[in-house]
Coordinates of N, CA and C in Angstrom, one line a residue:
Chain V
X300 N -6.5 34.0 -1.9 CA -5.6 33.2 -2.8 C -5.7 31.8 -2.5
X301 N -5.2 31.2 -3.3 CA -5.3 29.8 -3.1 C -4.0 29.2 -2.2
X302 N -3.3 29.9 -1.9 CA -1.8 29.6 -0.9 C -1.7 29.9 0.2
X303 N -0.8 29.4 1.2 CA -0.6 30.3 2.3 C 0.4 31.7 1.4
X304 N -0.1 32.9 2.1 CA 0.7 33.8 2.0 C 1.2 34.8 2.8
X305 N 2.6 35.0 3.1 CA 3.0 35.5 3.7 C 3.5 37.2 3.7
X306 N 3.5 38.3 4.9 CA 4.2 38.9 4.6 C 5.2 39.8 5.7
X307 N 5.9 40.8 5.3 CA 6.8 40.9 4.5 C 7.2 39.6 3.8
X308 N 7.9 39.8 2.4 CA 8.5 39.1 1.7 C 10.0 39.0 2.5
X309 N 10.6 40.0 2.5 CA 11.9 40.3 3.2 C 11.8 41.2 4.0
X310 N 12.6 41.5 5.3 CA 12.5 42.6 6.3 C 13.8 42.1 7.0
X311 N 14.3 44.0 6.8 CA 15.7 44.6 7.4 C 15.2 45.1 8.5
X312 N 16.1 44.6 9.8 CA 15.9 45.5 11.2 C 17.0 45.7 11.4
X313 N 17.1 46.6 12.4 CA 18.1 47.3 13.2 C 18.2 46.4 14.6
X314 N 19.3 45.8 15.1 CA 19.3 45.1 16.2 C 18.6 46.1 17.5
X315 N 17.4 44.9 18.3 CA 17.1 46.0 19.2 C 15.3 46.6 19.2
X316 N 14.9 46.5 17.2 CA 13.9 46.9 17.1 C 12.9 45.5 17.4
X317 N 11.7 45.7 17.2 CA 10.2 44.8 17.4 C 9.9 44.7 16.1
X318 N 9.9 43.2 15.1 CA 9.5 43.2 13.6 C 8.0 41.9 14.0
X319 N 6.9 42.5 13.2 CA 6.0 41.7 13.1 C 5.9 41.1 11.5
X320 N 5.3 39.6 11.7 CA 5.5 38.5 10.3 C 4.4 37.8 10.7
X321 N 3.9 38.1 9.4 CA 2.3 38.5 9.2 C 1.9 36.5 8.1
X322 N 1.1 35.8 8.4 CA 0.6 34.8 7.7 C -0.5 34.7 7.5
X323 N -1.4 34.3 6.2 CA -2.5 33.9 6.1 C -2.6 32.4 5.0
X324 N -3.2 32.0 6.4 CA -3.3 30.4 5.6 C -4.3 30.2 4.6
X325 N -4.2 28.9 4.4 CA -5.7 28.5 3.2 C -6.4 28.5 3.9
X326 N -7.9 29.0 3.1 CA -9.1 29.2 3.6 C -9.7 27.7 4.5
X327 N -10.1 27.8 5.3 CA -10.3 26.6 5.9 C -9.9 25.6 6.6
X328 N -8.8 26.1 6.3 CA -7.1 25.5 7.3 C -7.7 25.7 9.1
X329 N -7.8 24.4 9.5 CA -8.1 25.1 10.9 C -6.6 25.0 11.6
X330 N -5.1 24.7 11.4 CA -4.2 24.2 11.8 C -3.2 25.3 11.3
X331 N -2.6 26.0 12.3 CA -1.2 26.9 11.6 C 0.1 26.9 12.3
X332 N 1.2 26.8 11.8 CA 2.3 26.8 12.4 C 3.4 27.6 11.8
X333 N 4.3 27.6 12.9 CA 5.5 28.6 12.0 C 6.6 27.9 12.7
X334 N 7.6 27.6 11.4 CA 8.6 27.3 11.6 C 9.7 28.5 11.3
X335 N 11.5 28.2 11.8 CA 12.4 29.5 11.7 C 13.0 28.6 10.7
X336 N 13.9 28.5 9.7 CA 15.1 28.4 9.3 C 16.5 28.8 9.1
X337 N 17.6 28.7 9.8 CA 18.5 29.4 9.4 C 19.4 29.3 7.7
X338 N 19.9 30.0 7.6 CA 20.6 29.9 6.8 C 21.4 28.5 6.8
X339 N 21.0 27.4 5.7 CA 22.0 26.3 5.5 C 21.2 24.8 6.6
X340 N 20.2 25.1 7.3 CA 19.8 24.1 8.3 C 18.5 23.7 7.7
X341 N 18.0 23.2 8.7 CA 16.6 22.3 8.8 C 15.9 23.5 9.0
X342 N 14.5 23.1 9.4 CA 13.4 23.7 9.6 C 13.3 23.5 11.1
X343 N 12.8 24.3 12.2 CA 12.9 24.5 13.7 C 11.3 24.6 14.2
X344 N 10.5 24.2 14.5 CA 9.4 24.1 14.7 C 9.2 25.1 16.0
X345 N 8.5 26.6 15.8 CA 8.0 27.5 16.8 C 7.1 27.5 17.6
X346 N 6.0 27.3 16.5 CA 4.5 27.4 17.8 C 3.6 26.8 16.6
X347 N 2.2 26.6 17.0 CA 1.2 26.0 16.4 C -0.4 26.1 17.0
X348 N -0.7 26.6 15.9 CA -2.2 27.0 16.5 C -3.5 25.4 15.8
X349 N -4.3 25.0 16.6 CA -5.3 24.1 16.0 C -6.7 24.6 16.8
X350 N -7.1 25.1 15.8 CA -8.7 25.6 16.2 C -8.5 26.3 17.3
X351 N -9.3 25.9 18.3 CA -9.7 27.0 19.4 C -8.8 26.6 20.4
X352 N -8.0 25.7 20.4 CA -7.3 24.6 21.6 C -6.2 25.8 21.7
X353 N -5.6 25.7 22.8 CA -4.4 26.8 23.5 C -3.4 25.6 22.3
X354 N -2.7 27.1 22.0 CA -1.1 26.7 21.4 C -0.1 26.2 22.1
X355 N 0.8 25.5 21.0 CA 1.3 24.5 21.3 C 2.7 25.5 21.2
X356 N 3.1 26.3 22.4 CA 4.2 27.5 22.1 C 5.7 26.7 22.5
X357 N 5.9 25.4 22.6 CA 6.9 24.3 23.2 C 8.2 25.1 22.4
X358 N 8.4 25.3 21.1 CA 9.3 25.9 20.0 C 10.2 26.9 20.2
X359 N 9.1 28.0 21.0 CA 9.5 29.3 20.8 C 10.7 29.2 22.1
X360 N 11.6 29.9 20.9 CA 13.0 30.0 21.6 C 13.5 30.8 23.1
X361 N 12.5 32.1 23.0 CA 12.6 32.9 24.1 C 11.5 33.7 24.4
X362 N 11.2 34.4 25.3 CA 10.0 35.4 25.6 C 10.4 36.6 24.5
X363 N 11.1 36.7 23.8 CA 11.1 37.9 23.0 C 9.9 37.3 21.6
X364 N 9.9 35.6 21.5 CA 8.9 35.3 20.8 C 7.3 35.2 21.3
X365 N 6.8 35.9 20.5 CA 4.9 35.3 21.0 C 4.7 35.7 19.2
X366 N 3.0 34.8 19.1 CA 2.4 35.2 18.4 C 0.8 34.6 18.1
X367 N 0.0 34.9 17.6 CA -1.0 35.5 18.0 C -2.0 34.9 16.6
X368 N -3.5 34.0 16.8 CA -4.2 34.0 15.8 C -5.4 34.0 16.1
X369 N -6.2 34.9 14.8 CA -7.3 35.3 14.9 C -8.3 34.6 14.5
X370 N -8.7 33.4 15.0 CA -9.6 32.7 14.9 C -9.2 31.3 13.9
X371 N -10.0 31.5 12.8 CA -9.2 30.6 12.0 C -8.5 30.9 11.0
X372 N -7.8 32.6 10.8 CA -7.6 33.1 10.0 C -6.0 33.6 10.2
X373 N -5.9 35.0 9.9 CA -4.4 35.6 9.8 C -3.6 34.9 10.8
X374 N -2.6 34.9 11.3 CA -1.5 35.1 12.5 C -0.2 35.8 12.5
X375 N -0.1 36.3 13.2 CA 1.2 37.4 13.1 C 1.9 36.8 14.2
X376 N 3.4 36.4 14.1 CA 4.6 36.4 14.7 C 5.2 37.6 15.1
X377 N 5.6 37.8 16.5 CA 6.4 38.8 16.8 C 7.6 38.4 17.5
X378 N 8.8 39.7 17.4 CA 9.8 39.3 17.5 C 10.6 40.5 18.0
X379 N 10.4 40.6 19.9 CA 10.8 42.0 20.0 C 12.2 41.8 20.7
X380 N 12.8 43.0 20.5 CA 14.1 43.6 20.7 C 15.1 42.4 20.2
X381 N 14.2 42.3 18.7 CA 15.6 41.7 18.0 C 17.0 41.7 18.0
X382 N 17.8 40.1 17.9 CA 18.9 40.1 18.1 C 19.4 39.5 16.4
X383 N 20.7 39.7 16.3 CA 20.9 39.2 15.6 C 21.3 37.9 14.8
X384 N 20.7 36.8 16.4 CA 20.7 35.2 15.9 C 19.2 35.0 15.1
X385 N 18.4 36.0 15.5 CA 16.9 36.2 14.7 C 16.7 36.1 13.5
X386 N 18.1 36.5 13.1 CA 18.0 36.2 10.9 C 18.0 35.4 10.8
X387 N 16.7 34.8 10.1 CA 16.7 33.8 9.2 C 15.3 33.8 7.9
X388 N 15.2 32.6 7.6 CA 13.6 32.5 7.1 C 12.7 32.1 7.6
X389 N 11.5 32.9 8.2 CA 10.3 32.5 8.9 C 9.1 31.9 7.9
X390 N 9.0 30.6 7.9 CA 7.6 30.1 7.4 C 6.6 29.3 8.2
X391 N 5.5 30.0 7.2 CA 4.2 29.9 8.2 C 3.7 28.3 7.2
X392 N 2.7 27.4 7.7 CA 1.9 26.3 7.1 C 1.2 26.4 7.3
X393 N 0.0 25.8 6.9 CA -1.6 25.4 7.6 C -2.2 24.0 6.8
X394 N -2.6 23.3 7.6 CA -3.3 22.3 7.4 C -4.9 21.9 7.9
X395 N -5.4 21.1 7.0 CA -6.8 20.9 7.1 C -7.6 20.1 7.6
X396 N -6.7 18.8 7.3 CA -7.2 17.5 7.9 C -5.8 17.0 9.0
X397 N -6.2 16.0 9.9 CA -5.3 15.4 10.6 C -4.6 14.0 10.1
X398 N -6.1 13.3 9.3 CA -5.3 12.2 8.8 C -3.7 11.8 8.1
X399 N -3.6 13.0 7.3 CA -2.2 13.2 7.0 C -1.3 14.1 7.8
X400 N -2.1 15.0 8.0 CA -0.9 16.6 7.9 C -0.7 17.1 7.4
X401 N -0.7 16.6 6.1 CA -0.1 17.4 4.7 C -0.3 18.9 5.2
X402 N 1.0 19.4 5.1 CA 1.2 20.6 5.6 C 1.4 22.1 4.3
X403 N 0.8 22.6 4.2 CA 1.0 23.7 3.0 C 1.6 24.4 3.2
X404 N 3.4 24.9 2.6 CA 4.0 26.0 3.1 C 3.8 27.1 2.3
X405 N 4.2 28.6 3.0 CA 4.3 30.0 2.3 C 5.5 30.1 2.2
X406 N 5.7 31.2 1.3 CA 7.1 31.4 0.7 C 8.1 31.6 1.7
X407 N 7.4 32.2 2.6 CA 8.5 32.4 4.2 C 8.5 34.2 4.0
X408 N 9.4 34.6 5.0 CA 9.9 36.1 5.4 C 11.0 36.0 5.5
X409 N 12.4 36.5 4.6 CA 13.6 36.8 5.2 C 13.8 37.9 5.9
X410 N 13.8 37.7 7.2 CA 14.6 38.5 8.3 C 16.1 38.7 8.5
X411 N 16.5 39.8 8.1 CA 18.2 40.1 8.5 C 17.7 41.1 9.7
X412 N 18.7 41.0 10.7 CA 18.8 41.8 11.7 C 20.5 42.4 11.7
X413 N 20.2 43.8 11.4 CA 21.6 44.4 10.9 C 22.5 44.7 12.5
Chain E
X18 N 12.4 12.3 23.6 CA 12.2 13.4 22.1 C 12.6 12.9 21.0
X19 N 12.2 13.1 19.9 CA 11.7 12.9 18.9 C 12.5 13.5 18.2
X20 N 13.9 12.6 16.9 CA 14.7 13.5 16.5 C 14.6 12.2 15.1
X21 N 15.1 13.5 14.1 CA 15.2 13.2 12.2 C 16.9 12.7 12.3
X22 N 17.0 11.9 11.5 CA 18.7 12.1 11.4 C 18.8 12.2 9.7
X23 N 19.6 12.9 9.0 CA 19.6 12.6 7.5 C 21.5 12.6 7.4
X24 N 22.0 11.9 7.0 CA 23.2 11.5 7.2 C 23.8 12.0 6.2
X25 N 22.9 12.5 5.2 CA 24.1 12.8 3.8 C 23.6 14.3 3.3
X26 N 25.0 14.8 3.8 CA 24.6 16.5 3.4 C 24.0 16.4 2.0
X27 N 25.1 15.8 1.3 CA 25.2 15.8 -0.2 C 24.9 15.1 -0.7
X28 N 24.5 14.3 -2.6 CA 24.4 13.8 -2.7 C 24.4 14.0 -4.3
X29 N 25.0 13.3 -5.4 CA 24.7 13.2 -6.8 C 24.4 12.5 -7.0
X30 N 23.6 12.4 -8.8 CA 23.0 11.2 -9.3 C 23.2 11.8 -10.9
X31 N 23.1 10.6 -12.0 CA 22.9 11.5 -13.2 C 21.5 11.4 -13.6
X32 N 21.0 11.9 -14.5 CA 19.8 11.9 -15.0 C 19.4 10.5 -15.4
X33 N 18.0 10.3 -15.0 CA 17.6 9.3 -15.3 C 17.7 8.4 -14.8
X34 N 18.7 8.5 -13.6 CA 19.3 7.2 -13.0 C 18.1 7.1 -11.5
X35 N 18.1 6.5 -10.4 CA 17.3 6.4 -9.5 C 18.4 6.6 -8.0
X36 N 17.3 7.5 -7.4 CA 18.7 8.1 -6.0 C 17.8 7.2 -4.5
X37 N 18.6 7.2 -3.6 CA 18.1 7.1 -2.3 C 18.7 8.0 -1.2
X38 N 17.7 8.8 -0.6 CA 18.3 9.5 0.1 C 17.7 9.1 2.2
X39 N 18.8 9.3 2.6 CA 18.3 8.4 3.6 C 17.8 9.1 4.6
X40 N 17.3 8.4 6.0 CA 16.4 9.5 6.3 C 16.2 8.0 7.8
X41 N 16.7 8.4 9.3 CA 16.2 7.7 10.1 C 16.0 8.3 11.5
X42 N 14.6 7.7 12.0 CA 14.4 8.4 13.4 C 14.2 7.7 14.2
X43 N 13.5 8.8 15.2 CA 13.9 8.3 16.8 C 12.7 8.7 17.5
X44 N 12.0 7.6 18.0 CA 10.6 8.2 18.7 C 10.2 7.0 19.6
X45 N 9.6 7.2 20.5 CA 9.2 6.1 21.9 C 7.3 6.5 21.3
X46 N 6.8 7.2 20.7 CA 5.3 7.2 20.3 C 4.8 5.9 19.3
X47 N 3.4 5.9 19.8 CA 2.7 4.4 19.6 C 2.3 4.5 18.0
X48 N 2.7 5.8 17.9 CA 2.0 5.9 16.3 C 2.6 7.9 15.5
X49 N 2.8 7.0 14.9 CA 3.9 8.5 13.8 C 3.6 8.4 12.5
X50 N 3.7 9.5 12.2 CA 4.0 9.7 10.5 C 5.0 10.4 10.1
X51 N 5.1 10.2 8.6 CA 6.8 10.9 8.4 C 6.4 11.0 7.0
X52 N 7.4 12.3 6.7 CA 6.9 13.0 5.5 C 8.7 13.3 4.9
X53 N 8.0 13.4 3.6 CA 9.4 14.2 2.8 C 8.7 15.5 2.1
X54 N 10.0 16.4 2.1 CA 9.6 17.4 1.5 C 10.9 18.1 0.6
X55 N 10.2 18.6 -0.5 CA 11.4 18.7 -1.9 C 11.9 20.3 -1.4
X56 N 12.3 21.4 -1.0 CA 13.1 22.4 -1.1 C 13.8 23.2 -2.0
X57 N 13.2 23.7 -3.3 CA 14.3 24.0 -4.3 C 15.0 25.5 -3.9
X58 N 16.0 25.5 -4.8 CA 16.6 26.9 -4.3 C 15.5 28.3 -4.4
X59 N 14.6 28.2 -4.6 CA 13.4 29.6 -4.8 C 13.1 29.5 -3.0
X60 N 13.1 28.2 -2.3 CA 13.1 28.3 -1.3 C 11.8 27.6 -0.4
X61 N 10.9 27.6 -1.2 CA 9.3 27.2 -1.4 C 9.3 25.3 -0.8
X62 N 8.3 25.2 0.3 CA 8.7 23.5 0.4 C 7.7 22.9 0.4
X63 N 7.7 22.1 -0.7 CA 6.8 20.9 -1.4 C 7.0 20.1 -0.9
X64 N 5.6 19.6 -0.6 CA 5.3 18.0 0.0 C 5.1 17.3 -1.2
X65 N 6.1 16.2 -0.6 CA 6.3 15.2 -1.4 C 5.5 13.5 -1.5
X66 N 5.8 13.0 -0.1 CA 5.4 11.9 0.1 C 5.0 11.9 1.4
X67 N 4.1 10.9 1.7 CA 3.8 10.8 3.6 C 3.5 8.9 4.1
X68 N 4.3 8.6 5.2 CA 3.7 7.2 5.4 C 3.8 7.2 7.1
X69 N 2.4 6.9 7.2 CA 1.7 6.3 8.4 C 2.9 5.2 9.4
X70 N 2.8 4.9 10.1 CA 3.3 4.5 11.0 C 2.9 2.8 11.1
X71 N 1.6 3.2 10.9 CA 0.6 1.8 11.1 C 0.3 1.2 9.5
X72 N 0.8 1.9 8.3 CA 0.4 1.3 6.7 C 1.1 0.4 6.8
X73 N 0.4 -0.5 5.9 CA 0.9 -1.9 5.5 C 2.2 -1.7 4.8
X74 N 1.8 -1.0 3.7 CA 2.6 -0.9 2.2 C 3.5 0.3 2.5
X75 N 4.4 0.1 1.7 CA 5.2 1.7 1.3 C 4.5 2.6 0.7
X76 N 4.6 3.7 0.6 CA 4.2 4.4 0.0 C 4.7 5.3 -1.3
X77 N 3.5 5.4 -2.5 CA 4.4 5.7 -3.5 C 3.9 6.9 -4.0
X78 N 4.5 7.7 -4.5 CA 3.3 9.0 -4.9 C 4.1 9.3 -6.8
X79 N 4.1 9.0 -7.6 CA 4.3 8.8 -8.5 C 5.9 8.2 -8.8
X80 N 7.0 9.4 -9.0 CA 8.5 9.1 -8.7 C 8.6 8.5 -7.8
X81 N 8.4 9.0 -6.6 CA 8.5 8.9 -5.4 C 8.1 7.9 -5.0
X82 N 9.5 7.0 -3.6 CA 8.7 6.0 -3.4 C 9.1 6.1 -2.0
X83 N 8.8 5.9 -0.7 CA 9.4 5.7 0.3 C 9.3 4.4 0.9
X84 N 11.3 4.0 1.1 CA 11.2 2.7 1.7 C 10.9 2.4 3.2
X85 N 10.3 2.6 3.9 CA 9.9 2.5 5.1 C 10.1 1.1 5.7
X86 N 11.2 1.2 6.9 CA 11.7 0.0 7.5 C 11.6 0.3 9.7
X87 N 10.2 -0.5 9.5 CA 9.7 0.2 10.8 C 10.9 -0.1 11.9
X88 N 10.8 -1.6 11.7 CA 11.9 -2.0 13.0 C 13.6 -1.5 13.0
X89 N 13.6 -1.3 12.0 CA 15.2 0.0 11.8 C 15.0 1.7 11.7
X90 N 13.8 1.7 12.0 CA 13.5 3.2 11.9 C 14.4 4.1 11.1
X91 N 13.9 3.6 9.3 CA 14.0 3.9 8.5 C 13.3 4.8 7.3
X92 N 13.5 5.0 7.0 CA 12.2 6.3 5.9 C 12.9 7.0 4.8
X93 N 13.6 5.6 4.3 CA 14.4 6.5 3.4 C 13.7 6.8 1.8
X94 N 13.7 7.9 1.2 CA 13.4 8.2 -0.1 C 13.6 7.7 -1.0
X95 N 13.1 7.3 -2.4 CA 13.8 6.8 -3.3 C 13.0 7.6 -4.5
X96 N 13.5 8.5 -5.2 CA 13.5 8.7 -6.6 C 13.9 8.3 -7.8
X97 N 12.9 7.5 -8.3 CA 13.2 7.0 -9.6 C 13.4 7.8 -11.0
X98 N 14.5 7.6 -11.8 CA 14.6 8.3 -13.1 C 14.5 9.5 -12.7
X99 N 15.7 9.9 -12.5 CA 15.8 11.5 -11.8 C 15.9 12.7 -12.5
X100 N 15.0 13.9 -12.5 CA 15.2 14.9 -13.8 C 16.1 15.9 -13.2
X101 N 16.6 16.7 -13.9 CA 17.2 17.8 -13.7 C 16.5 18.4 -12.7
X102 N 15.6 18.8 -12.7 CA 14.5 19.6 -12.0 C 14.1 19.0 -10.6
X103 N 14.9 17.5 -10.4 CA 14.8 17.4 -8.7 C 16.2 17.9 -8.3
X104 N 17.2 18.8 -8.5 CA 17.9 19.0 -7.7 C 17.2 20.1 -6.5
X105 N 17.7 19.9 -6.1 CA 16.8 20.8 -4.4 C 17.5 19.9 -3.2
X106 N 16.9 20.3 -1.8 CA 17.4 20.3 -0.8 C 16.2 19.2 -0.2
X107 N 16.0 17.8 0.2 CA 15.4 17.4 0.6 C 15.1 16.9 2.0
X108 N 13.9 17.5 2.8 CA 13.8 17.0 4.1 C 12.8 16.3 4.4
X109 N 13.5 15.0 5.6 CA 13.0 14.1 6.3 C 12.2 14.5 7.4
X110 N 10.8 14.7 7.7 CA 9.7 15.2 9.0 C 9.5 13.8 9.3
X111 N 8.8 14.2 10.3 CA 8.3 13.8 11.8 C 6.9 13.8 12.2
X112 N 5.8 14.0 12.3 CA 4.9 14.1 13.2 C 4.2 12.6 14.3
X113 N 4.8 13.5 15.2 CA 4.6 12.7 16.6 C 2.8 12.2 16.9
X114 N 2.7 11.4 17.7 CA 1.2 11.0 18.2 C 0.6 11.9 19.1
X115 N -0.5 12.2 19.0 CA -1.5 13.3 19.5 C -0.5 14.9 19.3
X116 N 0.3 14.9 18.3 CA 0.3 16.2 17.8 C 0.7 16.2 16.2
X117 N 0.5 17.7 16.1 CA 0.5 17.8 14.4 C 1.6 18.3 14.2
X118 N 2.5 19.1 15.2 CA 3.9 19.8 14.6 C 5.2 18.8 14.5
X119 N 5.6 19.3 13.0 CA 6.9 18.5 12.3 C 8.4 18.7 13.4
X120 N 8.6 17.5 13.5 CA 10.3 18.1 13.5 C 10.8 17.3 12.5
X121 N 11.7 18.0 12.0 CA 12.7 18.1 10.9 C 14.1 17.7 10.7
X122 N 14.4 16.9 9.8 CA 15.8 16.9 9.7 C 16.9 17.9 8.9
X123 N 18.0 17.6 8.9 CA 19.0 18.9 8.4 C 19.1 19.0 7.0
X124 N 18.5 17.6 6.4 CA 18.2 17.9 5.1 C 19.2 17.1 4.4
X125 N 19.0 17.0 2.9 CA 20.4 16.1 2.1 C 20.1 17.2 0.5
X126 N 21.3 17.3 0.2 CA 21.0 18.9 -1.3 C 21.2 17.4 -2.4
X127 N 20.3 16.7 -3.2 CA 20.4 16.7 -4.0 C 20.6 17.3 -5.6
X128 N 21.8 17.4 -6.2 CA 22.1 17.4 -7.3 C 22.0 16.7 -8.6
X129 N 21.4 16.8 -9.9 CA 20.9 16.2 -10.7 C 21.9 16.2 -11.7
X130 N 22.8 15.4 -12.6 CA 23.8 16.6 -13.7 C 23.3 15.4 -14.4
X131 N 23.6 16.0 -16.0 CA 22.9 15.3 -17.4 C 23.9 14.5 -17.4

């Protein structure tokens, strides 16, 4: 496709379980990041992948976050023994060039943790 | 560290008319850029505008204009002739020198009424 696209669209957990959130950026994007948003706030900056260089994981809130990308392609966020400060909207970006950043969002993943 | 401030949760305008939404930060780096980005309630976030740190000029991207006041570390927005269709949630970014991840501010909900 021509977008980042994300998935799940939405995902219900059970406090406790391991939910994986799945992104694929634009083709050629060598640059990906995931931001959290809660309900009503800003955007929280997680982790960030650029080419082959070790991520930039400064974001992630706790060891229950990691996540993982395959080259210059997919990345999946994980998020184990969810709590229930975990709901929110998770979106993924990717970018191509550095002169700007212009950053391209996906629709995001709502996460409720019941 | 490197922080957004956006001071006005809220914010009305009528149609047509022209809004400023404000937008100031905080950085000890030699060189930054700063972005706005539109948020409509579907949730989806559009880039809007971007100005360099080191540009002469403001920057304008059609509506959009940003006033950029280096030595008050300023970045505030300006939409001219406002349509219905900009009400949304708008946020003030960040990217710092020798990296590419945003930090964000809390945002300002523009409202548009006829």
């Amino acid at each position: 496709g021509a977008g980042v696209s994300q998935s799940p669209s939405n995902k219900v957990t059970e406090k406790g379980k391991d939910v994986e959130l799945r992104c694929d950026p634009i083709s050629g994007h060598t640059a990906l990041y995931w931001y959290r948003q809660r309900l009503g706030q800003g955007l929280e900056f997680l982790i960030y992948f650029q080419g082959n260089s070790a991520p930039d994981k400064s974001g992630l809130p706790s060891d229950r976050f990691s996540a993982e990308r395959t080259g210059e392609s997919v990345s999946t966020l994980t998020i184990q023994r969810t709590q229930q400060e975990d709901s929110a909207v998770y979106l993924c970006a990717s970018s191509g060039t550095r002169v700007k950043n212009e950053q391209f969002f996906g629709p995001g993943t709502r996460l409720t943790v019941l | 560290a490197q922080k957004i401030t956006q001071t006005q949760p809220g914010m009305f305008v009528q149609e047509k008319e022209a809004v400023t939404l404000d937008c100031t930060y905080d950085t000890s780096d030699p060189s930054y850029g700063l972005f706005w980005y539109k948020q409509p309630s579907s949730g989806e976030m559009i880039f809007l505008i971007y100005q360099g740190s080191y540009d002469q000029q403001n920057a304008t991207e059609g509506r959009y204009s940003l006033n950029f006041q280096k030595a008050r570390k300023s970045a505030n927005l300006v939409i001219s002739a406002s349509q219905l269709g900009d009400s949304a949630m708008y946020f003030c970014a960040m990217r710092g020198y020798n990296t590419d991840k945003l930090i964000f501010g809390t945002g300002t909900r523009l409202q548009v009424f006829p």
